[in-house]
């Protein structure tokens, strides 16, 4: 039973990921809204990184030397 | 039937000293001493049964150098049952033994909190502007690696050769969801720019399929045979191939799926058709391919992608769960692990960015790619490597992983409690509660025993050879009715509580 569910899920996966022509208009608009939201989130995140990233990245990376461990 | 998968993780943290003249060993000691505070409450580690030179394959001839045991460095046991110590010039914290994967996540987070408190307390002891900073990663980008090891209780009756061949495909391919991501490449003979971004921190450092080493020529399956419990019944599989994760769900998946696959091997439910032809080559092929399309050579002459191997393992895990049940990983946790496993594979296949809230390498790559695009940087720009390192910075005001929306599994309040309180369902409860109640009467402790000095000769060693004894339900009444360590030892008698 559980295995059959897994097989069914796999079929659903292949429908969504491998048949782009089956995508409906509403799905496309949801996708573009999602993409907009994700892009705006990433922009905020990158603003944040610009602020907190080590100011002298070159020195930081160069001096980050560790003794080997396990 | 698969035995309960008692498990835990041990993490070596990267360490950086700013504006003070301290070497890494001294700085690691400072962190631990600062965390511990007053010296009279410290319990040193007991090295009585440390035998890291024992090899699970039996007696081997040839040149094998057993790992060193560094008995002279700071090494202590905490009231939550964890071990906090200096190892190879790194601060390291091992979680207590846990019965569920969710508990492992909780105590891994507690270890991070211990690191943060250590940094804060050490800062107060240093000159203004000086600080010691720790990083939860596994490589410095210059060819030096340090580990995040997992440990699982395994039935000794399972032939070790089968264990090695059947767990290796999982160790090679689980990095698709458990990899912490790395900018650049450090494999022997390469230069960093050979690979712009790869899935794993650690894959570059594995040179053997199986072996005893942990610091040189690292093997995908480590054969250290040091069970820290009854050696006639159990093994402790010491897994050195994984990355340290910042994502709680990634830690959950890394430990949970491995506990399930080990249970399946115990029940002989994996099969040999997923055995890899060249595991060392394969682990790098998978790591070097964020597109998840690379195929690896199978022992039967076919080729498969890492994703195909993972889907196969998940399907077989569901069949196994149907037939044998999920008791070895506990039913609630087991169901959740299977759901998260399917969900992450589905997401990775559809669009890796859809699991940027779960998979560390995806979250990190999103930052690296976004930053490169915004500032028009080439893949070799040093700022991209800085993002890689700072992703795992343990300071909340600097950590990038804390900013990128990773989904959490455990509550902050529970983490705060887990810094001090042991899990209730393993012998860690007995160890931690003894330390909480009777620290001044304990000479030393380790995973499988506690040595008491109750004021009369000789010292009393209380063995704890069964990881699932010494639990809260077995010992709480003894603690409640004991007013001293001598009292507790008398009541323990032969009742089998530990």
Coordinates of C-alpha atoms in Angstrom, one line a residue:
Chain A
X1 CA 0.0 0.0 0.0
X2 CA 2.7 2.4 1.1
X3 CA 4.8 1.4 -2.0
X4 CA 1.9 2.1 -4.3
X5 CA 1.5 5.5 -2.7
X6 CA 5.2 6.1 -3.4
X7 CA 4.7 5.1 -7.0
X8 CA 1.7 7.3 -7.4
X9 CA 3.6 10.2 -6.0
X10 CA 6.4 9.6 -8.5
X11 CA 3.9 9.6 -11.4
X12 CA 2.6 13.0 -10.1
X13 CA 6.1 14.2 -9.9
X14 CA 6.8 13.3 -13.5
X15 CA 3.5 15.0 -14.6
X16 CA 4.4 18.3 -12.9
X17 CA 8.1 18.4 -13.7
X18 CA 8.3 16.9 -17.2
X19 CA 5.1 18.1 -19.1
X20 CA 5.5 21.8 -19.2
X21 CA 2.8 22.1 -21.9
X22 CA 0.1 20.9 -19.4
X23 CA 0.7 24.0 -17.3
X24 CA -2.5 26.1 -17.1
X25 CA -2.7 29.9 -17.2
X26 CA -3.6 30.2 -13.5
X27 CA -0.6 28.0 -12.6
X28 CA 1.6 30.3 -14.7
X29 CA 0.3 33.4 -12.9
X30 CA 0.8 31.7 -9.4
X31 CA 4.3 30.8 -10.5
X32 CA 5.2 34.4 -11.6
X33 CA 3.8 35.7 -8.3
X34 CA 5.9 33.2 -6.5
X35 CA 8.9 34.2 -8.6
X36 CA 8.3 37.9 -7.7
X37 CA 8.0 37.2 -4.0
X38 CA 11.2 35.1 -4.0
X39 CA 13.1 37.8 -5.9
X40 CA 12.0 40.5 -3.5
X41 CA 13.0 38.2 -0.5
X42 CA 16.4 37.6 -2.1
X43 CA 16.8 41.4 -2.6
X44 CA 16.2 42.1 1.0
X45 CA 18.6 39.3 2.0
X46 CA 21.3 40.6 -0.3
X47 CA 20.8 44.1 1.3
X48 CA 21.4 42.5 4.6
X49 CA 24.5 40.7 3.4
X50 CA 25.9 43.9 2.0
X51 CA 25.7 45.2 5.6
X52 CA 27.0 42.3 7.6
X53 CA 29.6 40.7 5.3
X54 CA 33.1 41.0 6.7
X55 CA 34.4 44.5 5.5
X56 CA 37.7 43.2 4.4
X57 CA 36.7 40.0 2.7
X58 CA 40.2 39.4 1.3
X59 CA 41.9 39.5 4.7
X60 CA 39.1 37.5 6.3
X61 CA 39.3 34.7 3.7
X62 CA 43.1 34.7 3.6
X63 CA 43.5 34.5 7.4
X64 CA 40.9 31.8 7.8
X65 CA 43.4 29.0 8.2
X66 CA 42.6 26.0 10.4
X67 CA 44.6 23.1 11.7
X68 CA 43.4 19.9 10.1
X69 CA 41.1 17.9 12.5
X70 CA 39.3 14.6 12.2
Chain B
X1 CA 14.8 -7.1 13.7
X2 CA 16.6 -3.8 13.6
X3 CA 17.8 -2.6 17.0
X4 CA 17.0 0.9 18.4
X5 CA 19.1 3.4 16.6
X6 CA 20.6 5.3 19.6
X7 CA 22.5 8.1 17.9
X8 CA 24.4 11.4 18.4
X9 CA 26.6 13.9 16.6
X10 CA 30.1 15.3 17.4
X11 CA 31.1 18.6 15.8
X12 CA 34.6 20.1 15.6
X13 CA 34.1 23.9 15.1
X14 CA 36.5 26.1 13.1
X15 CA 38.0 28.8 15.3
X16 CA 39.4 32.3 14.7
X17 CA 41.1 34.7 17.2
X18 CA 40.7 38.4 16.5
X19 CA 43.0 41.0 18.1
X20 CA 44.6 38.7 20.6
X21 CA 47.7 36.6 20.5
X22 CA 46.3 33.1 21.3
X23 CA 46.9 29.9 19.3
X24 CA 43.9 27.7 18.4
X25 CA 44.5 25.2 21.3
X26 CA 44.6 28.0 23.9
X27 CA 41.6 29.7 22.4
X28 CA 39.6 26.5 22.4
X29 CA 40.5 25.9 26.0
X30 CA 39.6 29.5 26.8
X31 CA 36.1 28.9 25.3
X32 CA 35.5 25.8 27.3
X33 CA 36.9 27.2 30.6
X34 CA 34.8 30.4 30.2
X35 CA 31.7 28.3 29.6
X36 CA 32.4 26.1 32.7
X37 CA 33.1 29.0 35.0
X38 CA 33.7 27.9 38.6
X39 CA 36.2 25.0 38.7
X40 CA 34.7 23.0 41.5
X41 CA 31.8 21.9 39.3
X42 CA 33.9 20.4 36.5
X43 CA 33.9 16.8 35.8
X44 CA 36.9 15.6 33.7
X45 CA 36.5 13.0 31.0
X46 CA 37.6 9.5 31.9
X47 CA 39.9 8.0 29.2
X48 CA 39.7 4.5 30.8
X49 CA 38.2 2.7 27.7
X50 CA 39.4 4.8 24.8
X51 CA 40.7 2.5 22.1
X52 CA 40.4 4.3 18.8
X53 CA 43.0 1.9 17.3
X54 CA 40.6 -1.0 17.3
X55 CA 39.5 -1.9 13.7
X56 CA 36.0 -3.3 13.0
X57 CA 37.6 -5.5 10.3
X58 CA 39.6 -7.4 12.9
X59 CA 43.4 -7.6 13.1
X60 CA 45.0 -6.0 10.0
X61 CA 48.6 -6.2 9.0
X62 CA 50.5 -3.2 7.4
X63 CA 51.1 0.4 8.4
X64 CA 48.0 1.7 10.2
X65 CA 48.5 4.5 12.6
X66 CA 45.8 4.6 15.3
X67 CA 44.5 8.1 16.0
X68 CA 46.0 9.8 19.0
X69 CA 44.1 10.2 22.2
X70 CA 44.9 13.7 23.5
X71 CA 44.5 13.2 27.3
X72 CA 46.2 16.4 28.3
X73 CA 43.7 18.9 26.8
X74 CA 40.6 20.3 28.4
X75 CA 38.0 17.6 28.3
X76 CA 34.8 17.7 30.3
X77 CA 31.2 16.3 30.7
X78 CA 28.2 18.6 30.9
X79 CA 25.0 18.2 32.9
X80 CA 23.0 17.6 29.6
X81 CA 25.1 14.4 29.1
X82 CA 27.3 16.0 26.4
X83 CA 31.1 16.0 26.1
X84 CA 32.8 19.4 25.5
X85 CA 36.5 19.3 24.8
X86 CA 39.6 20.4 22.7
X87 CA 40.3 18.1 19.8
X88 CA 43.1 18.7 17.3
X89 CA 43.1 22.5 17.9
X90 CA 39.4 22.8 17.6
X91 CA 36.6 23.1 20.2
X92 CA 34.4 20.1 19.9
X93 CA 31.0 19.2 21.4
X94 CA 29.5 15.8 21.3
X95 CA 25.7 15.6 21.9
X96 CA 24.5 13.1 24.5
X97 CA 23.1 9.8 23.2
X98 CA 19.6 10.3 21.8
X99 CA 16.8 7.8 21.1
X100 CA 15.2 9.9 18.4
X101 CA 16.5 12.0 15.5
X102 CA 14.5 15.0 16.7
X103 CA 16.4 14.8 20.0
X104 CA 19.7 14.8 18.0
X105 CA 18.5 18.0 16.3
X106 CA 17.6 19.5 19.7
X107 CA 21.0 18.7 21.2
X108 CA 22.9 19.7 18.1
X109 CA 21.2 23.1 18.5
X110 CA 22.0 23.1 22.2
X111 CA 25.7 22.5 21.3
X112 CA 25.5 25.6 19.1
X113 CA 24.0 27.6 22.0
X114 CA 26.9 26.3 24.2
X115 CA 29.3 27.7 21.6
X116 CA 27.6 31.1 21.6
X117 CA 27.6 31.3 25.4
X118 CA 31.3 30.3 25.3
X119 CA 32.1 33.1 22.9
X120 CA 30.2 35.6 25.0
X121 CA 31.9 34.6 28.2
X122 CA 35.3 34.4 26.6
X123 CA 34.9 37.9 25.2
X124 CA 34.4 39.2 28.8
X125 CA 37.8 37.8 29.7
X126 CA 39.7 39.3 26.7
X127 CA 40.8 42.8 26.1
X128 CA 38.3 45.2 24.4
X129 CA 38.1 44.4 20.6
X130 CA 39.5 40.9 21.1
X131 CA 37.3 37.9 20.5
X132 CA 37.3 34.2 19.7
X133 CA 34.8 33.3 17.0
X134 CA 33.7 29.8 16.0
X135 CA 32.4 28.5 12.7
X136 CA 30.2 25.4 12.2
X137 CA 31.8 24.3 8.9
X138 CA 34.3 21.6 7.9
X139 CA 37.0 23.2 5.8
X140 CA 39.1 26.3 5.6
X141 CA 39.2 26.4 1.8
X142 CA 42.9 25.7 1.9
X143 CA 43.0 21.9 2.2
X144 CA 42.4 21.6 5.9
X145 CA 39.3 19.8 7.1
X146 CA 37.7 19.0 10.5
X147 CA 34.7 16.8 11.1
X148 CA 31.1 16.5 12.1
X149 CA 30.7 12.9 12.9
X150 CA 27.5 10.9 13.5
X151 CA 27.3 7.8 15.7
X152 CA 24.7 5.0 15.4
X153 CA 24.1 1.9 17.5
X154 CA 24.2 -1.1 15.2
X155 CA 23.7 -4.8 15.8
X156 CA 27.0 -6.6 16.0
X157 CA 25.5 -9.6 14.3
X158 CA 25.3 -7.8 11.0
X159 CA 28.4 -8.8 8.9
X160 CA 30.6 -5.7 8.7
X161 CA 31.4 -6.3 4.9
X162 CA 27.6 -6.0 4.1
X163 CA 27.2 -3.0 6.3
X164 CA 30.1 -1.2 4.4
X165 CA 28.9 -2.1 0.9
X166 CA 25.2 -1.3 1.5
X167 CA 25.6 2.0 3.5
X168 CA 28.2 3.4 1.1
X169 CA 25.6 4.3 -1.7
X170 CA 23.7 6.4 0.9
X171 CA 26.8 8.1 2.2
X172 CA 27.8 9.0 -1.4
X173 CA 24.4 10.3 -2.5
X174 CA 22.7 11.8 0.7
X175 CA 24.8 14.9 0.1
X176 CA 22.1 16.0 -2.4
X177 CA 20.1 17.1 0.7
X178 CA 22.7 16.9 3.5
X179 CA 25.5 18.8 1.8
X180 CA 26.4 22.2 3.4
X181 CA 27.7 23.6 0.2
X182 CA 31.2 25.0 -0.6
X183 CA 32.7 27.6 -2.8
X184 CA 35.7 26.2 -4.6
X185 CA 37.6 22.9 -4.6
X186 CA 40.2 21.2 -2.4
X187 CA 40.6 17.7 -3.7
X188 CA 44.2 16.5 -4.1
X189 CA 45.8 17.9 -7.3
X190 CA 43.1 20.5 -7.8
X191 CA 43.1 24.3 -7.5
X192 CA 40.1 26.1 -5.8
X193 CA 38.8 27.5 -9.1
X194 CA 38.4 24.0 -10.7
X195 CA 34.9 23.9 -9.2
X196 CA 33.0 27.1 -8.6
X197 CA 30.4 25.6 -6.2
X198 CA 29.9 22.1 -4.9
X199 CA 27.3 20.3 -2.7
X200 CA 29.6 19.2 0.1
X201 CA 32.2 20.6 2.5
X202 CA 33.9 17.2 3.0
X203 CA 33.7 15.3 -0.3
X204 CA 37.1 16.6 -1.4
X205 CA 38.8 14.9 1.5
X206 CA 37.8 11.3 1.1
X207 CA 40.5 9.1 -0.5
X208 CA 39.6 5.5 0.6
X209 CA 36.4 3.4 0.6
X210 CA 36.9 1.9 4.1
X211 CA 39.6 2.3 6.8
X212 CA 40.6 3.3 10.3
X213 CA 42.0 6.8 9.6
X214 CA 40.1 10.0 10.5
X215 CA 42.7 12.7 9.8
X216 CA 44.6 11.5 6.8
X217 CA 43.5 9.5 3.8
X218 CA 39.9 9.7 5.2
X219 CA 37.7 6.7 4.3
X220 CA 34.0 6.9 3.4
X221 CA 33.3 4.2 6.0
X222 CA 35.3 4.5 9.1
X223 CA 36.2 1.2 10.9
X224 CA 36.9 2.5 14.4
X225 CA 35.6 -0.3 16.6
X226 CA 35.0 1.5 19.9
X227 CA 31.4 0.7 20.8
X228 CA 31.3 2.5 24.2
X229 CA 28.8 -0.1 25.3
X230 CA 28.5 -3.9 25.4
X231 CA 30.9 -5.0 22.6
X232 CA 29.4 -8.5 22.4
X233 CA 26.0 -7.1 21.3
X234 CA 26.7 -3.7 19.6
X235 CA 28.7 -1.7 17.2
X236 CA 28.9 2.1 17.2
X237 CA 29.1 3.1 13.5
X238 CA 31.3 6.2 13.5
X239 CA 30.3 8.2 10.4
X240 CA 32.9 10.7 9.4
X241 CA 31.7 11.5 5.9
X242 CA 29.1 14.1 6.6
X243 CA 29.0 17.9 6.7
X244 CA 28.0 20.0 9.7
X245 CA 24.6 21.5 8.9
X246 CA 23.1 24.8 9.8
X247 CA 19.7 23.8 8.7
X248 CA 17.8 21.8 11.4
X249 CA 15.8 19.9 8.7
X250 CA 19.1 19.0 6.9
X251 CA 20.5 17.6 10.2
X252 CA 17.2 15.7 10.7
X253 CA 17.4 14.2 7.2
X254 CA 21.1 13.4 7.4
X255 CA 20.8 11.5 10.7
X256 CA 17.2 10.2 10.2
X257 CA 17.6 8.7 6.7
X258 CA 20.9 7.1 7.8
X259 CA 19.3 5.6 10.9
X260 CA 16.6 4.2 8.6
X261 CA 19.0 2.8 6.0
X262 CA 21.1 1.2 8.8
X263 CA 17.9 -0.4 10.2
X264 CA 17.1 -1.7 6.7
X265 CA 20.6 -3.2 6.5
X266 CA 20.1 -5.0 9.8
X267 CA 16.8 -6.4 8.4
X268 CA 18.6 -7.2 5.1
X269 CA 16.1 -5.1 3.1
X270 CA 18.5 -3.0 1.0
X271 CA 19.9 -5.4 -1.6
X272 CA 23.2 -5.3 -3.5
X273 CA 22.1 -3.7 -6.7
X274 CA 22.8 -0.2 -5.4
X275 CA 26.4 -1.0 -4.6
X276 CA 28.8 1.5 -6.3
X277 CA 31.7 0.6 -8.6
X278 CA 34.0 3.4 -7.5
X279 CA 32.7 5.2 -4.3
X280 CA 35.6 7.6 -4.0
X281 CA 35.2 8.9 -7.6
X282 CA 31.4 8.9 -7.2
X283 CA 31.4 11.0 -4.0
X284 CA 33.2 13.8 -5.8
X285 CA 31.2 13.5 -9.0
X286 CA 28.0 14.0 -7.0
X287 CA 29.4 16.8 -5.0
X288 CA 30.7 18.6 -8.0
X289 CA 27.3 18.6 -9.8
X290 CA 24.8 21.1 -8.4
X291 CA 22.7 20.4 -11.5
X292 CA 22.1 16.9 -10.0
X293 CA 22.4 15.2 -13.5
X294 CA 25.8 13.4 -13.2
X295 CA 25.7 9.6 -13.3
X296 CA 27.9 7.4 -11.2
X297 CA 29.1 3.8 -12.1
X298 CA 27.3 1.0 -10.4
X299 CA 28.8 -2.3 -9.4
X300 CA 26.4 -4.0 -11.9
X301 CA 27.8 -2.0 -14.9
X302 CA 24.8 0.4 -15.1
X303 CA 25.0 4.2 -14.3
X304 CA 22.6 6.1 -12.0
X305 CA 22.2 9.7 -10.8
X306 CA 22.4 10.4 -7.1
X307 CA 18.7 11.3 -7.2
X308 CA 17.8 8.0 -8.7
X309 CA 19.8 6.1 -6.0
X310 CA 18.0 8.3 -3.3
X311 CA 14.5 7.5 -4.8
X312 CA 15.4 3.8 -4.8
X313 CA 16.5 4.0 -1.1
X314 CA 13.3 5.9 -0.2
X315 CA 11.1 3.4 -2.0
X316 CA 12.8 0.5 -0.3
X317 CA 12.6 2.3 3.0
X318 CA 8.8 2.5 2.6
X319 CA 8.6 -1.2 1.8
X320 CA 10.8 -2.0 4.8
X321 CA 8.6 0.2 7.1
X322 CA 5.5 -1.6 5.9
X323 CA 7.0 -5.0 6.6
X324 CA 9.1 -4.4 9.7
X325 CA 7.6 -1.2 11.3
X326 CA 9.5 1.9 12.4
X327 CA 10.2 1.0 16.0
X328 CA 14.0 1.1 15.5
X329 CA 13.7 4.9 14.8
X330 CA 10.4 5.3 16.8
X331 CA 7.2 5.5 14.9
X332 CA 6.5 9.2 15.1
X333 CA 10.0 10.2 14.1
X334 CA 10.2 7.5 11.4
X335 CA 7.0 8.7 9.7
X336 CA 8.2 12.3 9.7
X337 CA 11.6 11.3 8.3
X338 CA 10.0 9.4 5.4
X339 CA 7.8 12.4 4.7
X340 CA 10.6 15.0 4.8
X341 CA 12.8 12.6 2.7
X342 CA 10.1 12.4 -0.1
X343 CA 9.4 16.1 0.1
X344 CA 13.1 17.1 -0.2
X345 CA 13.7 14.8 -3.2
X346 CA 10.5 16.0 -4.9
X347 CA 11.7 19.6 -4.4
X348 CA 15.2 19.0 -5.5
X349 CA 13.9 17.4 -8.7
X350 CA 11.3 20.0 -9.5
X351 CA 13.5 23.1 -8.7
X352 CA 16.3 23.1 -6.1
X353 CA 15.4 26.7 -5.1
X354 CA 12.1 25.3 -3.8
X355 CA 14.1 23.7 -0.9
X356 CA 16.3 26.7 -0.1
X357 CA 14.6 26.7 3.3
X358 CA 15.8 23.1 4.0
X359 CA 19.0 22.3 2.1
X360 CA 22.1 24.2 3.2
X361 CA 23.9 24.0 -0.1
X362 CA 20.9 25.4 -1.9
X363 CA 20.5 28.2 0.6
X364 CA 24.2 29.0 0.4
X365 CA 24.3 28.9 -3.4
X366 CA 21.3 31.2 -3.6
X367 CA 23.2 33.8 -1.6
X368 CA 26.5 33.3 -3.6
X369 CA 24.7 33.5 -7.0
X370 CA 22.6 36.4 -5.9
X371 CA 25.5 38.4 -4.6
X372 CA 27.7 37.6 -7.6
X373 CA 24.9 38.8 -9.9
X374 CA 24.1 42.0 -8.0
X375 CA 27.8 43.0 -8.0
X376 CA 28.7 41.5 -11.3
X377 CA 31.4 39.3 -9.7
X378 CA 33.3 36.4 -11.4
X379 CA 33.0 33.0 -9.6
X380 CA 36.5 33.4 -8.2
X381 CA 35.8 36.7 -6.4
X382 CA 37.0 36.4 -2.8
X383 CA 33.7 37.9 -1.4
X384 CA 31.9 34.7 -2.6
X385 CA 34.3 32.6 -0.4
X386 CA 33.6 35.0 2.4
X387 CA 29.9 34.3 2.1
X388 CA 30.6 30.6 2.2
X389 CA 32.6 31.0 5.5
X390 CA 30.3 33.5 7.1
X391 CA 27.2 31.3 6.4
X392 CA 28.4 29.2 9.4
X393 CA 29.6 32.0 11.7
X394 CA 28.2 31.3 15.1
X395 CA 27.7 35.0 16.1
X396 CA 24.0 35.9 15.7
X397 CA 24.9 39.4 14.4
X398 CA 27.1 37.9 11.7
X399 CA 25.7 34.5 10.8
X400 CA 24.3 34.4 7.2
X401 CA 22.5 31.1 7.7
X402 CA 20.4 32.7 10.5
X403 CA 19.2 35.3 8.0
X404 CA 18.2 33.2 5.0
X405 CA 14.9 31.8 6.2
X406 CA 15.8 28.2 7.1
X407 CA 12.8 26.2 8.5
X408 CA 13.2 25.1 12.1
X409 CA 12.1 21.9 13.9
X410 CA 12.7 22.6 17.6
X411 CA 11.6 25.5 19.9
X412 CA 14.1 28.0 21.3
X413 CA 12.8 27.3 24.8
X414 CA 13.5 23.6 24.4
X415 CA 17.0 24.4 23.2
X416 CA 17.7 26.6 26.3
X417 CA 16.6 23.7 28.5
X418 CA 18.7 21.2 26.5
X419 CA 21.9 23.2 27.3
X420 CA 21.5 21.9 30.9
X421 CA 19.1 19.0 30.9
X422 CA 19.9 15.5 29.4
X423 CA 17.6 13.6 27.1
X424 CA 15.3 11.3 29.2
X425 CA 15.3 8.1 27.1
X426 CA 19.0 7.0 27.1
X427 CA 21.8 6.5 29.7
X428 CA 22.6 10.2 29.1
X429 CA 19.8 10.9 31.6
X430 CA 21.7 9.0 34.4
X431 CA 25.1 10.6 33.5
X432 CA 23.7 14.2 33.3
X433 CA 21.5 13.8 36.4
X434 CA 24.5 12.4 38.4
X435 CA 26.5 15.5 37.4
X436 CA 23.7 17.8 38.2
X437 CA 23.1 16.2 41.7
X438 CA 26.5 14.9 42.8
X439 CA 29.3 16.7 40.8
X440 CA 31.5 17.1 43.9
X441 CA 31.5 13.3 44.4
X442 CA 32.3 12.4 40.8
X443 CA 36.0 11.9 39.9
X444 CA 35.5 11.4 36.1
X445 CA 32.9 10.2 33.6
X446 CA 32.7 9.0 30.1
X447 CA 30.1 7.4 27.7
X448 CA 29.9 4.1 29.5
X449 CA 30.8 4.7 33.1
X450 CA 31.0 7.2 36.0
X451 CA 33.7 7.0 38.7
X452 CA 32.5 8.2 42.2
X453 CA 34.6 9.1 45.2
X454 CA 32.2 8.7 48.1
X455 CA 34.9 9.3 50.8
X456 CA 35.8 5.6 51.3
X457 CA 38.3 3.6 49.4
X458 CA 38.3 2.4 46.7
X459 CA 36.7 4.7 44.1
X460 CA 33.5 3.2 42.7
X461 CA 33.0 2.8 38.9
X462 CA 29.4 2.5 37.9
X463 CA 29.3 0.9 34.4
X464 CA 26.6 1.9 31.9
X465 CA 27.1 -0.7 29.2
X466 CA 23.5 -0.5 27.9
X467 CA 22.6 2.8 26.1
X468 CA 18.9 2.3 26.8
X469 CA 19.3 1.8 30.6
X470 CA 19.7 4.7 33.0
X471 CA 16.7 6.4 31.4
X472 CA 14.4 8.7 33.4
X473 CA 11.8 6.1 33.8
X474 CA 14.3 3.6 35.2
X475 CA 16.2 5.9 37.5
X476 CA 14.1 8.9 38.5
X477 CA 12.8 7.2 41.7
X478 CA 16.4 6.3 42.7
X479 CA 17.5 10.0 42.3
X480 CA 14.4 11.2 44.3
X481 CA 15.2 8.9 47.2
X482 CA 19.0 9.4 47.3
X483 CA 20.5 12.3 49.2
X484 CA 24.2 11.5 48.3
X485 CA 26.2 9.6 45.7
X486 CA 26.9 6.8 48.3
X487 CA 23.2 6.5 48.8
X488 CA 22.5 6.3 45.1
X489 CA 25.2 3.7 44.6
X490 CA 23.8 1.6 47.4
X491 CA 20.3 1.8 45.9
X492 CA 21.6 1.0 42.4
X493 CA 22.9 -2.3 43.7
X494 CA 22.0 -5.0 41.3
X495 CA 18.6 -3.7 40.1
X496 CA 19.8 -3.3 36.5
X497 CA 18.9 0.4 36.2
X498 CA 22.2 1.1 34.5

